[in-house]
Coordinates of C-alpha atoms and ligand atoms in Angstrom, one line a residue:
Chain A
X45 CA -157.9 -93.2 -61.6
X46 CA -159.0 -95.2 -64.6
X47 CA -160.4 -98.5 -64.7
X48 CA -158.7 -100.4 -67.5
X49 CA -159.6 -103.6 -68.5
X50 CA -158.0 -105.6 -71.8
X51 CA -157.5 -108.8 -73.1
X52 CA -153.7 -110.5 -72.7
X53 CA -152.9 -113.4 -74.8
X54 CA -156.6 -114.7 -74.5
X55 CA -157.3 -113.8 -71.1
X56 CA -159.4 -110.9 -69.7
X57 CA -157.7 -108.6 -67.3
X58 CA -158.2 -105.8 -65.4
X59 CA -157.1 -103.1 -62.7
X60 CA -157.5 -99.0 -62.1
X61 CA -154.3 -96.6 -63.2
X62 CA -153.7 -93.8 -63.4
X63 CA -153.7 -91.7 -66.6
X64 CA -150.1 -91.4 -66.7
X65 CA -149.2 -95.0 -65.9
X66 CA -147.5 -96.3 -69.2
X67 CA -149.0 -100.0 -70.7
X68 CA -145.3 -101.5 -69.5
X69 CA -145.7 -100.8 -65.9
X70 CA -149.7 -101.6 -66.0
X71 CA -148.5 -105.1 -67.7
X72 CA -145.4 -105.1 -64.7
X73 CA -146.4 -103.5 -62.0
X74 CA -150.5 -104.1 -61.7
X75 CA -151.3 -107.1 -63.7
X76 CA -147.4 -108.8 -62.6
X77 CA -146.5 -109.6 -66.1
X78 CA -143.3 -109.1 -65.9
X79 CA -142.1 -110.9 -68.9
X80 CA -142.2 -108.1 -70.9
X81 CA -139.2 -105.7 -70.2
X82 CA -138.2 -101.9 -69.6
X83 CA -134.9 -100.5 -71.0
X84 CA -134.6 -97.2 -71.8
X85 CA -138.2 -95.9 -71.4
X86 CA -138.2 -93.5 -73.9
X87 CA -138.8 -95.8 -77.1
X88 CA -135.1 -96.5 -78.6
X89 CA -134.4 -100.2 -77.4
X90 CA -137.5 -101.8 -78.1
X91 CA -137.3 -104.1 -75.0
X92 CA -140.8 -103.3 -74.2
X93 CA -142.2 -104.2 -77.3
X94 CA -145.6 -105.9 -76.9
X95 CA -148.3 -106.7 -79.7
X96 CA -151.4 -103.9 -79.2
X97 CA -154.5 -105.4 -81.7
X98 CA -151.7 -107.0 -84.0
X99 CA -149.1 -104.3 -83.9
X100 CA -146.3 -104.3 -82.3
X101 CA -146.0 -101.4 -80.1
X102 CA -143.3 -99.8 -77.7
X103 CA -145.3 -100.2 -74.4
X104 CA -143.1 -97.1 -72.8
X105 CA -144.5 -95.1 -75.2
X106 CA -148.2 -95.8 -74.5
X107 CA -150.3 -95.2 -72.1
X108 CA -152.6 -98.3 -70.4
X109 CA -155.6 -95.9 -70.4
X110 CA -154.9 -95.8 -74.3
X111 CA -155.1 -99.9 -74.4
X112 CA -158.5 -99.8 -72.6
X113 CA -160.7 -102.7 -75.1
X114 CA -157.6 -103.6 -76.4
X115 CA -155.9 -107.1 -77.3
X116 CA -152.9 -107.7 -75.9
X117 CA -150.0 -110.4 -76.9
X118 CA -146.9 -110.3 -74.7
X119 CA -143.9 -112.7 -74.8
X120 CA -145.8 -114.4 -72.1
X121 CA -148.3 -116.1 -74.6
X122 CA -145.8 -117.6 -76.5
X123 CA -145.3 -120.9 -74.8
X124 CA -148.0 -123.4 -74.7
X125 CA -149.3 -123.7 -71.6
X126 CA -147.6 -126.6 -70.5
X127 CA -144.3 -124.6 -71.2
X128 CA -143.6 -126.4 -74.2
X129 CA -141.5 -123.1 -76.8
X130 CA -143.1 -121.7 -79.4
X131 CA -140.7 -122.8 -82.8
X132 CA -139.4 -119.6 -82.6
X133 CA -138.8 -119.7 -78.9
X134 CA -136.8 -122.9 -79.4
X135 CA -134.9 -121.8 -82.4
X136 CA -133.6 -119.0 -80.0
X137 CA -132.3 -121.5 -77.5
X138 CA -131.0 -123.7 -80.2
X139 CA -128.8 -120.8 -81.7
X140 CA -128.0 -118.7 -78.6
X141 CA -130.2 -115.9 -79.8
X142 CA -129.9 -114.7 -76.2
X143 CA -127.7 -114.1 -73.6
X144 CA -128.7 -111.9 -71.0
X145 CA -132.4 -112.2 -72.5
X146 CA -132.9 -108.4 -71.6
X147 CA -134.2 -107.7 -75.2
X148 CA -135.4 -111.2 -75.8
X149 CA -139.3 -110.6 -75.4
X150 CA -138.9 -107.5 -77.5
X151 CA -136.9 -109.6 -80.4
X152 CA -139.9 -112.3 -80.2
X153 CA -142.5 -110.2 -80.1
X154 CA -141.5 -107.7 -83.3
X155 CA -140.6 -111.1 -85.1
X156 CA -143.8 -112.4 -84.7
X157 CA -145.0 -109.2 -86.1
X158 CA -143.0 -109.9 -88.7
X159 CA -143.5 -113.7 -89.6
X160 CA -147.5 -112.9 -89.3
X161 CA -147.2 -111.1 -92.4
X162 CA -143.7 -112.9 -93.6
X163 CA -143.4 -116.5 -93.0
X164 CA -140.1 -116.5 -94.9
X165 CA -138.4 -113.6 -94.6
X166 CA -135.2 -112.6 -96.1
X167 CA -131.7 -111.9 -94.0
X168 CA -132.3 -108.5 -95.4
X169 CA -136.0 -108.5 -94.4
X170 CA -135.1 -109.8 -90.6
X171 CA -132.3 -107.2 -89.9
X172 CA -134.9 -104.4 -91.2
X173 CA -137.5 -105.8 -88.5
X174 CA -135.2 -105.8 -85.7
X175 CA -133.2 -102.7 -86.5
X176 CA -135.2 -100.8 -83.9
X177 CA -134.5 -103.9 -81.0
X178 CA -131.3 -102.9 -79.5
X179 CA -129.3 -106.1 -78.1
X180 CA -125.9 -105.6 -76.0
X181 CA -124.7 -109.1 -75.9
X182 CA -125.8 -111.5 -78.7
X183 CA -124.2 -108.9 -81.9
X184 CA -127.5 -110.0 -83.5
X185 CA -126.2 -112.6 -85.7
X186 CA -127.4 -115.5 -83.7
X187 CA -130.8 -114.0 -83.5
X188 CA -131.2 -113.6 -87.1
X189 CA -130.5 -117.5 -87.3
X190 CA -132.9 -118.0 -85.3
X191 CA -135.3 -116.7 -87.2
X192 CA -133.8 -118.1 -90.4
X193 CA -133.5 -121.5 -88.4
X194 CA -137.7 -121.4 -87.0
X195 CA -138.7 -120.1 -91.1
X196 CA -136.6 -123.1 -92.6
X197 CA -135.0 -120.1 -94.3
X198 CA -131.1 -119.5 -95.9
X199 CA -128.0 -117.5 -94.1
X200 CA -126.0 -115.3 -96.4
X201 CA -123.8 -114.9 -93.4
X202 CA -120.3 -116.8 -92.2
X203 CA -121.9 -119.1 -89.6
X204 CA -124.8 -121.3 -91.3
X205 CA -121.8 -122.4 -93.5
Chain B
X295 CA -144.4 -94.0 -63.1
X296 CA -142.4 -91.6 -65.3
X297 CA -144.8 -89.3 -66.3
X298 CA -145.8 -86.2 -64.6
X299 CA -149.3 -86.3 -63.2
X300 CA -152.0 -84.8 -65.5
X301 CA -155.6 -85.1 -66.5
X302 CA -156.4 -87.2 -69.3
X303 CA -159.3 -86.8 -71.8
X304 CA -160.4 -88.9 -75.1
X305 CA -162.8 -86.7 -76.8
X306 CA -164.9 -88.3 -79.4
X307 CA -164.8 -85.3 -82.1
X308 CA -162.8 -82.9 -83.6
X309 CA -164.6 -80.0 -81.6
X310 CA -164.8 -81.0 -77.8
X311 CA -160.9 -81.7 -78.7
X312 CA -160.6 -78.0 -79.6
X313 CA -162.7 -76.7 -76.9
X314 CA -161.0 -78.6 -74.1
X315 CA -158.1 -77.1 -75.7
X316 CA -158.8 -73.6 -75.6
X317 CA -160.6 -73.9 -72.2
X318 CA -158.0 -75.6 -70.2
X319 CA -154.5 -74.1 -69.3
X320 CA -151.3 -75.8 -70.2
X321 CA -153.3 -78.5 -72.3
X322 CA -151.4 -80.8 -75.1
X323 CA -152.5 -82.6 -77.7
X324 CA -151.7 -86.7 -77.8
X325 CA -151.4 -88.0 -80.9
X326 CA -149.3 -90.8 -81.4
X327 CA -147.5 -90.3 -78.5
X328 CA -143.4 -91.4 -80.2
X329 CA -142.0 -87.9 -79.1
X330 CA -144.7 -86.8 -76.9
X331 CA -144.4 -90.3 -74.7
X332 CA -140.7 -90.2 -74.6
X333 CA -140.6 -86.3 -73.6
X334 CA -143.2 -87.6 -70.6
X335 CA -140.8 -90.0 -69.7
X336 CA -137.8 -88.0 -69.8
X337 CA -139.8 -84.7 -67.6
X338 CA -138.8 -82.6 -70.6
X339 CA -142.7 -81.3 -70.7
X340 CA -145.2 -81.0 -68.0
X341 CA -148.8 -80.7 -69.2
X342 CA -151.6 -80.6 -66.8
X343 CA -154.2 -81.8 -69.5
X344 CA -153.8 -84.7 -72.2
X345 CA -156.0 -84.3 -75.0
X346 CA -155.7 -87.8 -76.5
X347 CA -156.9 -87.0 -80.4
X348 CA -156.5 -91.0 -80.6
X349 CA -160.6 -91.2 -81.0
X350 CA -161.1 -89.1 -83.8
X351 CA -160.8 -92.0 -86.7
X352 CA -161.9 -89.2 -89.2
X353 CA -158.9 -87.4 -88.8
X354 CA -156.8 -91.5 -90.4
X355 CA -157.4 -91.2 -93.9
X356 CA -155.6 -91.2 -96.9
X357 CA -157.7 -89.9 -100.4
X358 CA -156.0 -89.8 -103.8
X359 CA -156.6 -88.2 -106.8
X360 CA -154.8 -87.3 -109.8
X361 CA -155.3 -83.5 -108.4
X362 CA -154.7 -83.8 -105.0
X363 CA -153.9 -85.9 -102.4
X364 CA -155.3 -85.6 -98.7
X365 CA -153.5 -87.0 -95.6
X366 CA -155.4 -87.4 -92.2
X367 CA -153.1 -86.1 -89.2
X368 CA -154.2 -88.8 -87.5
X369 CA -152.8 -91.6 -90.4
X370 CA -150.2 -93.4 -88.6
X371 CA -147.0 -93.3 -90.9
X372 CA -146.7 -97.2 -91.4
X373 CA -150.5 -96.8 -93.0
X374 CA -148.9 -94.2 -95.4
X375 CA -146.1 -96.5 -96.0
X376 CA -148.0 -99.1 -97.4
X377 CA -150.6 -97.2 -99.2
X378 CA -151.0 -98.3 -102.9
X379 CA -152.7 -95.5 -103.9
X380 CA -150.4 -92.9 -102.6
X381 CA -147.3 -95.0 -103.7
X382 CA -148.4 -94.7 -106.7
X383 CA -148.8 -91.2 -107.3
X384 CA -146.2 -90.1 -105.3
X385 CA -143.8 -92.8 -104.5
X386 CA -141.0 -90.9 -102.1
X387 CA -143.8 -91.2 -99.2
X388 CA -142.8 -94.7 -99.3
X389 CA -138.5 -94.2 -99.5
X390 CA -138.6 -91.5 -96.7
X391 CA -141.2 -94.0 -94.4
X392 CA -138.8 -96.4 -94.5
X393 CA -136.3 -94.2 -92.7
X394 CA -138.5 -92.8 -90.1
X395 CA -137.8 -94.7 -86.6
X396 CA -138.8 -98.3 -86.7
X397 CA -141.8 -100.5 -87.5
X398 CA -142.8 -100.5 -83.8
X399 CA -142.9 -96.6 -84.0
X400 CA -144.4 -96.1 -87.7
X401 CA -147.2 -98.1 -86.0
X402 CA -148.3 -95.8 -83.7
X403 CA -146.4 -92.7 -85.0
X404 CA -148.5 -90.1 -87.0
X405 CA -148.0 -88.0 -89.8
X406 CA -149.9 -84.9 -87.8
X407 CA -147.8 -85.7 -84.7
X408 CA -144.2 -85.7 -86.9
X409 CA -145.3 -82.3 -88.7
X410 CA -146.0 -80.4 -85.1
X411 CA -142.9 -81.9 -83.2
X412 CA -140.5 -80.4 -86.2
X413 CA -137.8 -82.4 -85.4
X414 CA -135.3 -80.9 -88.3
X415 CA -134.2 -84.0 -89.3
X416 CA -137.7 -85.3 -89.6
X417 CA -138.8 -86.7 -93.0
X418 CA -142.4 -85.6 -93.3
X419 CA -142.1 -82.3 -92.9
X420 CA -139.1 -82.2 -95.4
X421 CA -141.9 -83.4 -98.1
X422 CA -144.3 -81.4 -97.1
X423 CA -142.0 -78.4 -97.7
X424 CA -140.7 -80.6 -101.0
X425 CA -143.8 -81.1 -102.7
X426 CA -145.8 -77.4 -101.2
X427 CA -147.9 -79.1 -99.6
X428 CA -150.6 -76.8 -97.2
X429 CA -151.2 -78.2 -93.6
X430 CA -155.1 -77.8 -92.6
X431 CA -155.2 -76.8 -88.7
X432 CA -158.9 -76.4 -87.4
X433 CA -159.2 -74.2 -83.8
X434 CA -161.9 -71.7 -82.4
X435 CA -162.4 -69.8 -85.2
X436 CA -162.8 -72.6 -87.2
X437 CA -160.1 -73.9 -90.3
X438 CA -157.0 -72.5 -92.2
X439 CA -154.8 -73.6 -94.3
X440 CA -151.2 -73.1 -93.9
X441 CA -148.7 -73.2 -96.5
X442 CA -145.9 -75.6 -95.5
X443 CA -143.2 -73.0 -95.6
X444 CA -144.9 -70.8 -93.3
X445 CA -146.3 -74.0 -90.7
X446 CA -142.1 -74.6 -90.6
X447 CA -141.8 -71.2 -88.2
X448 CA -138.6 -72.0 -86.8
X449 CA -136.9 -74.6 -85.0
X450 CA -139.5 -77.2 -83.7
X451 CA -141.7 -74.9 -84.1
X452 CA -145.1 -75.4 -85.5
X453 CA -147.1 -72.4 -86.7
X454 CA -150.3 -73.2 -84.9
X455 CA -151.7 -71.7 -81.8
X456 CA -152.0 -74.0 -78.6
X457 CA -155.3 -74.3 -79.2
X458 CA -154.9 -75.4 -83.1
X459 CA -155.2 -79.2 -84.2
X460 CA -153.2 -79.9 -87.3
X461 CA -156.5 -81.8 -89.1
X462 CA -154.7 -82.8 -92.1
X463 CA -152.0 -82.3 -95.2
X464 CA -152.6 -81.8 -98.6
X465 CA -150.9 -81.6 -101.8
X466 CA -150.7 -81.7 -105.6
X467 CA -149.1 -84.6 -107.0
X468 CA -146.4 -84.0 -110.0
X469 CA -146.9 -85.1 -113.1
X470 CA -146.6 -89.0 -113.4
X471 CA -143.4 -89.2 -115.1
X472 CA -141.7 -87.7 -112.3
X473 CA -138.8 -89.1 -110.7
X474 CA -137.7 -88.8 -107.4
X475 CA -134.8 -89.4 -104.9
X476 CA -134.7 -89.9 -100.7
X477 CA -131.3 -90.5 -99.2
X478 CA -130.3 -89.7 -95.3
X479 CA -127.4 -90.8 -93.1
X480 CA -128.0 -92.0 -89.6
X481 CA -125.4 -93.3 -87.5
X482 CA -128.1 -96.6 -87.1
X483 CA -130.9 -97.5 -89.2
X484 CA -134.1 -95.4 -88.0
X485 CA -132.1 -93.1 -85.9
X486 CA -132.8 -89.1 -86.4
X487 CA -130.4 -88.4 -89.7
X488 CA -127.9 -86.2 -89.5
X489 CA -128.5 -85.0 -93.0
X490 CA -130.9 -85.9 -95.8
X491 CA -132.1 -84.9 -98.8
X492 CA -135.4 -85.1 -101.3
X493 CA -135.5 -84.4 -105.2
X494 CA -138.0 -84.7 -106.7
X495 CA -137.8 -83.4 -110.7
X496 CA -140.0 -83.4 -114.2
X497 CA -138.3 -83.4 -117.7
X498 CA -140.0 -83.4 -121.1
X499 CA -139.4 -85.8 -123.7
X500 CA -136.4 -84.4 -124.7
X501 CA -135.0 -85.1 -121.2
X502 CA -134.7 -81.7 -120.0
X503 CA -135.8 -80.9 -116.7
X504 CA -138.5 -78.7 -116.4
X505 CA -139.0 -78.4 -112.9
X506 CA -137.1 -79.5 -110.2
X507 CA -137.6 -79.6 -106.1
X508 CA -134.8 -80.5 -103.7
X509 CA -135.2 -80.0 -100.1
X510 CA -132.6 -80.6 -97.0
X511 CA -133.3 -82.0 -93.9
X512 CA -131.2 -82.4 -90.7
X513 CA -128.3 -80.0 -91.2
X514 CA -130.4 -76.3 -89.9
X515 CA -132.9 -75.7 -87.2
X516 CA -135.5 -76.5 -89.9
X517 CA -136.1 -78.4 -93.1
X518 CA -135.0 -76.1 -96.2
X519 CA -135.3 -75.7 -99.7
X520 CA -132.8 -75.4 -102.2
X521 CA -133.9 -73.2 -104.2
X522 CA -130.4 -71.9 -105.6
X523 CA -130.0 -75.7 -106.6
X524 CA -133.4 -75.9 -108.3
X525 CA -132.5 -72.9 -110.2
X526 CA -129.7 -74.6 -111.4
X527 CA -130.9 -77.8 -112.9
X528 CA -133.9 -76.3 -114.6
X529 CA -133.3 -76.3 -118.3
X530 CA -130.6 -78.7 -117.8
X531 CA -130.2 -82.3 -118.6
X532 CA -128.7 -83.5 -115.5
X533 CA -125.6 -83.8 -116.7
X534 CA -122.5 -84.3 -114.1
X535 CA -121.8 -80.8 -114.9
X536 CA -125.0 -79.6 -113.6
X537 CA -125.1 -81.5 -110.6
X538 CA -121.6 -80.6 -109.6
X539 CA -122.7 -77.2 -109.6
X540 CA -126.0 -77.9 -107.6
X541 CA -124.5 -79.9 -105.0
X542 CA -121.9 -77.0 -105.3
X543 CA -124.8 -74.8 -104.0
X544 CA -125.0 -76.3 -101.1
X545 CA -123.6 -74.0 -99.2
X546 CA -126.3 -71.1 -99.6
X547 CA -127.9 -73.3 -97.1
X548 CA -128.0 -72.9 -93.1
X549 CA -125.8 -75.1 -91.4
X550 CA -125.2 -75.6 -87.8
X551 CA -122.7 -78.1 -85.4
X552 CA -124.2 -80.4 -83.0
X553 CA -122.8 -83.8 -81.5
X554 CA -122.7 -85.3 -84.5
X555 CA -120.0 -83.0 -85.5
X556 CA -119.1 -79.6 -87.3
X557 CA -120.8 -77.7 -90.1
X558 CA -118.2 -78.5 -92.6
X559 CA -119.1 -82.0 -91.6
X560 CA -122.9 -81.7 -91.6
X561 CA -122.3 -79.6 -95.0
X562 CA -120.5 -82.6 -96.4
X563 CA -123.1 -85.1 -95.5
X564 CA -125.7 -83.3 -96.8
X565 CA -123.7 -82.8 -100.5
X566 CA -123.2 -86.6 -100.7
X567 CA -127.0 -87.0 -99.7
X568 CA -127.8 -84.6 -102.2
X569 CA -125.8 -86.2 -104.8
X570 CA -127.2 -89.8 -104.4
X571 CA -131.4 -88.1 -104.3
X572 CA -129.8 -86.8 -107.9
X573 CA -128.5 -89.4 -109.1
X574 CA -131.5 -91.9 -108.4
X575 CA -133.8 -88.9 -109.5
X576 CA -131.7 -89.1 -113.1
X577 CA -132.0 -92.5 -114.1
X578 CA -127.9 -93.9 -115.9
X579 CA -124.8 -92.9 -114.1
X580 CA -125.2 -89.6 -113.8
X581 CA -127.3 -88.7 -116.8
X582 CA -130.6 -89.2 -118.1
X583 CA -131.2 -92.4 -120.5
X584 CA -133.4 -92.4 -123.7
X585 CA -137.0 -92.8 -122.7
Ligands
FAD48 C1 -136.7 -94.6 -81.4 C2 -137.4 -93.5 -82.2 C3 -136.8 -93.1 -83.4 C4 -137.4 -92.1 -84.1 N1 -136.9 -91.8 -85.3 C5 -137.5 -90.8 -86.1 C6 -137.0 -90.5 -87.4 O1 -136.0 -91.1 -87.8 N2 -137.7 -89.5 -88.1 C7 -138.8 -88.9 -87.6 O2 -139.3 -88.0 -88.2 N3 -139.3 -89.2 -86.4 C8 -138.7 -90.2 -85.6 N4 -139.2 -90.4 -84.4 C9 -140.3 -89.7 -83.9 C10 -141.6 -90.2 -84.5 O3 -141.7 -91.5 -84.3 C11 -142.9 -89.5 -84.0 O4 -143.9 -90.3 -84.5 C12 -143.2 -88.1 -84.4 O5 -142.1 -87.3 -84.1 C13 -144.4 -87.6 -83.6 O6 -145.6 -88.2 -84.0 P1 -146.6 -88.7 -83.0 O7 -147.9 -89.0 -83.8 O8 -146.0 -89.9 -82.3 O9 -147.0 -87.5 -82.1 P2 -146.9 -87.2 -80.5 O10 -145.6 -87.7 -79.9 O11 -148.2 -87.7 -79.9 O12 -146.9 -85.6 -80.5 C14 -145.7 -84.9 -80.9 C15 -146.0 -83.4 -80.7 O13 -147.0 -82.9 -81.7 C16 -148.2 -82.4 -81.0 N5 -149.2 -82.9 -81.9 C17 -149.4 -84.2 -82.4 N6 -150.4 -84.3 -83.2 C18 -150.9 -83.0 -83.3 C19 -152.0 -82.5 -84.1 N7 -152.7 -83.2 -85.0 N8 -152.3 -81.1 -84.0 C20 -151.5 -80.4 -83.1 N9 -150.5 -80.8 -82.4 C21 -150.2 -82.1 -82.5 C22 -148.1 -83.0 -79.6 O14 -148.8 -82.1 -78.8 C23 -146.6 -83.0 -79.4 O15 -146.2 -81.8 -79.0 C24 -138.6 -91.5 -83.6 C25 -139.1 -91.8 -82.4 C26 -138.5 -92.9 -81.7 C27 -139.1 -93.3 -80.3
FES49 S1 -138.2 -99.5 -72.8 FE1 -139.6 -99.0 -74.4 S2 -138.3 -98.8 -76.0 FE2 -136.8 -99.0 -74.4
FES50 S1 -129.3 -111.0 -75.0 FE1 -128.6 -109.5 -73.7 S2 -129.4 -107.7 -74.6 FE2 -129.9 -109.2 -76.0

């Protein structure tokens, strides 16, 4: 067993794993931060997506003994702490970027990857960002508004028109 | 948990890494972890030791010079991606990046890791072939150098012993004037290609090309040269003509099926690939224009 400790959106944690346990179950299963999400487990839907010292990471695909000192941002930190959304958060709701929500914390946490370094992106520049987020309900258009709508940026697409 | 059980170690230099290597039985080597992980995951492979190489920070560099460049296996491709120096010199590092997974797994993904997995659709070790470049692998006995061709052993299969860190990749860069094409087709953006191809050519100042390197990825058990096709456009201009016939050439290659489809079909990816690396390696619509 290893005794893991990091720091999640501005607060310490810590717990014992094993070597194998991945960083998404230590975040799920031992810490009970459950906001961030497990698809596929093997890195292709980028559900699990979580932000390791500024980089967004596929947490399936890392182990929490290899986060050990490490900050930590989940979807979790997003909202202030009275609940109130993030901008990006609320442009979601307002545009039906989700449905299901399954790949939702991934999508937020890869775009605010991208907006750290971006604050306008392009259409182009959004689609590249989430090309490795997979979504089965939305068809990704109303989560690229979102993003367009939260960065006060323009839609080439049919339904900003 | 999804991972077999094993032991896990993070040793702080290049040697204790070897050494627990070549001490311990059925030991692997941890580098990024974007194949290894998943594998974990999926029970494919069943280590009892993880050597996590994470720790050794001298193996993440990047050094440039006009005679060589040096690549650290531990450099995580989006590091390479960005580089300013390297884009510079040797700009398809940059187009091939782009192509390789996704931001979230450029970000952890290394360029040692990609060259020892093999994948033949991988894009690293399709340059590496491309530009000659010698992988440095450091074990017991010390270092060697391995020329790319002869590290690509056979399908994903490095030529390394189990007890053999890839330390690092290095390679000349062409002449400045160079040009260069990357093209691949995926069925979804950052998805394993199902063929692609790299040119990379030099011509003199009356456009003719003096030398010319064109590898294939995706469509055999490992990355291959065309050296039939760089045969064939040395000592021309890059006229249609000439790229007909290398595209033509194609199949001299090694071509096999898989769920993507047939090798007539893989075959005819690959051409258009080929065509398209040419055609952006040859600046005008097909031929060169006046310098
Ligand atoms: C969704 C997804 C899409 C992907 N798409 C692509 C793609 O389009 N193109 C592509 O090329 N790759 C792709 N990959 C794989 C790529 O991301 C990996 O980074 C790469 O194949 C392995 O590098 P790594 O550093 O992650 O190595 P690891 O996964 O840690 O290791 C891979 C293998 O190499 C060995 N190894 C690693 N480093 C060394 C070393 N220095 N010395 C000796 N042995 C070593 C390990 O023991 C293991 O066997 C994809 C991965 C995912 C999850
Ligand atoms: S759960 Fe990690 S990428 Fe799908
Ligand atoms: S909202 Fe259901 S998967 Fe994206």
């Amino acid at each position: 067993m290893h005794e893991i400790e990091m720091l999640i959106n501005g607060r310490s944690y810590s717990g014992l794993a094993e070597a194998r346990m991945t960083l998404a179950d230590f975040l799920r299963h031992s810490l009970g931060l459950t906001g961030t999400h497990l698809g596929c487990e093997h890195g292709v839907c980028g559900a699990c997506t979580v932000l390791v010292d500024g980089a967004s990471v596929r947490s399936c695909l890392m182990l929490a003994v290899q986060a050990k000192g490490a900050i930590v941002e989940t979807v979790e930190g997003l909202a202030a702490t009275d609940g109130k959304l993030s901008p990006l958060q609320q442009a979601f709701q307002d545009t039906h970027g989700l449905q299901c929500g399954y790949c939702t914390p991934g999508m937020l946490m890869t775009i605010v990857e991208l907006l750290r370094e971006n604050a306008q992106p392009s259409e182009a520049q959004i689609r590249d960002a989430i090309s490795g987020n997979i979504c089965r309900c939305t068809g990704y258009q109303s989560i690229v508004e979102a993003v367009l709508l939260a960065t006060g940026g323009k839609s080439a697409g049919r339904m900003s028109e | 948990m999804k991972p077999p059980p094993f032991e896990y170690f993070c040793p702080a230099t290049l040697d204790e890494a070897i050494g627990l290597l070549s001490e311990r039985e059925n030991a692997k080597v941890l580098a990024g972890g974007q194949s290894l992980m998943a594998m974990l995951n999926l029970r494919y492979v069943f280590p009892d030791v993880l050597v996590d190489i994470n720790n050794l920070h001298d193996l993440a560099s990047i050094d440039v010079t006009a005679e060589r460049i040096r690549i650290g296996a531990m450099t995580r491709q989006r590091k390479i991606e960005v580089d300013a120096a390297l884009f510079a010199r040797a700009p398809i590092f940059r187009s091939a990046l782009k192509l390789v997974g996704h931001r979230q797994t450029r970000n952890r993904g290394t360029i040692g890791g990609s060259l020892c997995h093999l994948d033949p659709a991988s894009e690293l070790p399709l340059l590496a072939l491309l530009l000659d470049a010698v992988v440095e692998a450091a074990g017991p006995s010390g270092r060697r150098r391995i020329p790319a061709r002869d590290f690509i052993a056979g399908f994903m299969m490095p030529g390394i012993a189990a007890d053999e860190i890839v330390t690092a990749i290095e390679f000349s860069p062409w002449a400045d004037t160079h040009t260069f094409g990357f093209n691949e087709f995926a069925r979804r953006h950052g998805d394993f290609a199902i063929a692609s191809s790299a040119v990379h050519i030099e011509r003199d100042s009356s456009l003719v090309i003096q030398r010319a390197a064109i590898a294939i990825g995706g469509i055999g058990s490992v990355p291959q040269r065309h050296f039939a096709g760089e045969k064939l456009l040395v000592g021309t201009s890059g006229d249609a003509g000439a790229i007909a016939a290398v595209v033509e050439a194609c199949d001299q290659l090694e071509v096999i099926g898989d769920f993507h489809g047939g090798p007539e079909y893989r075959l005819s990816v690959a051409r258009t690939m080929l065509r398209r690396s040419l055609h952006s390696a040859l600046p005008g619509p097909n031929r060169p224009v006046a310098a």
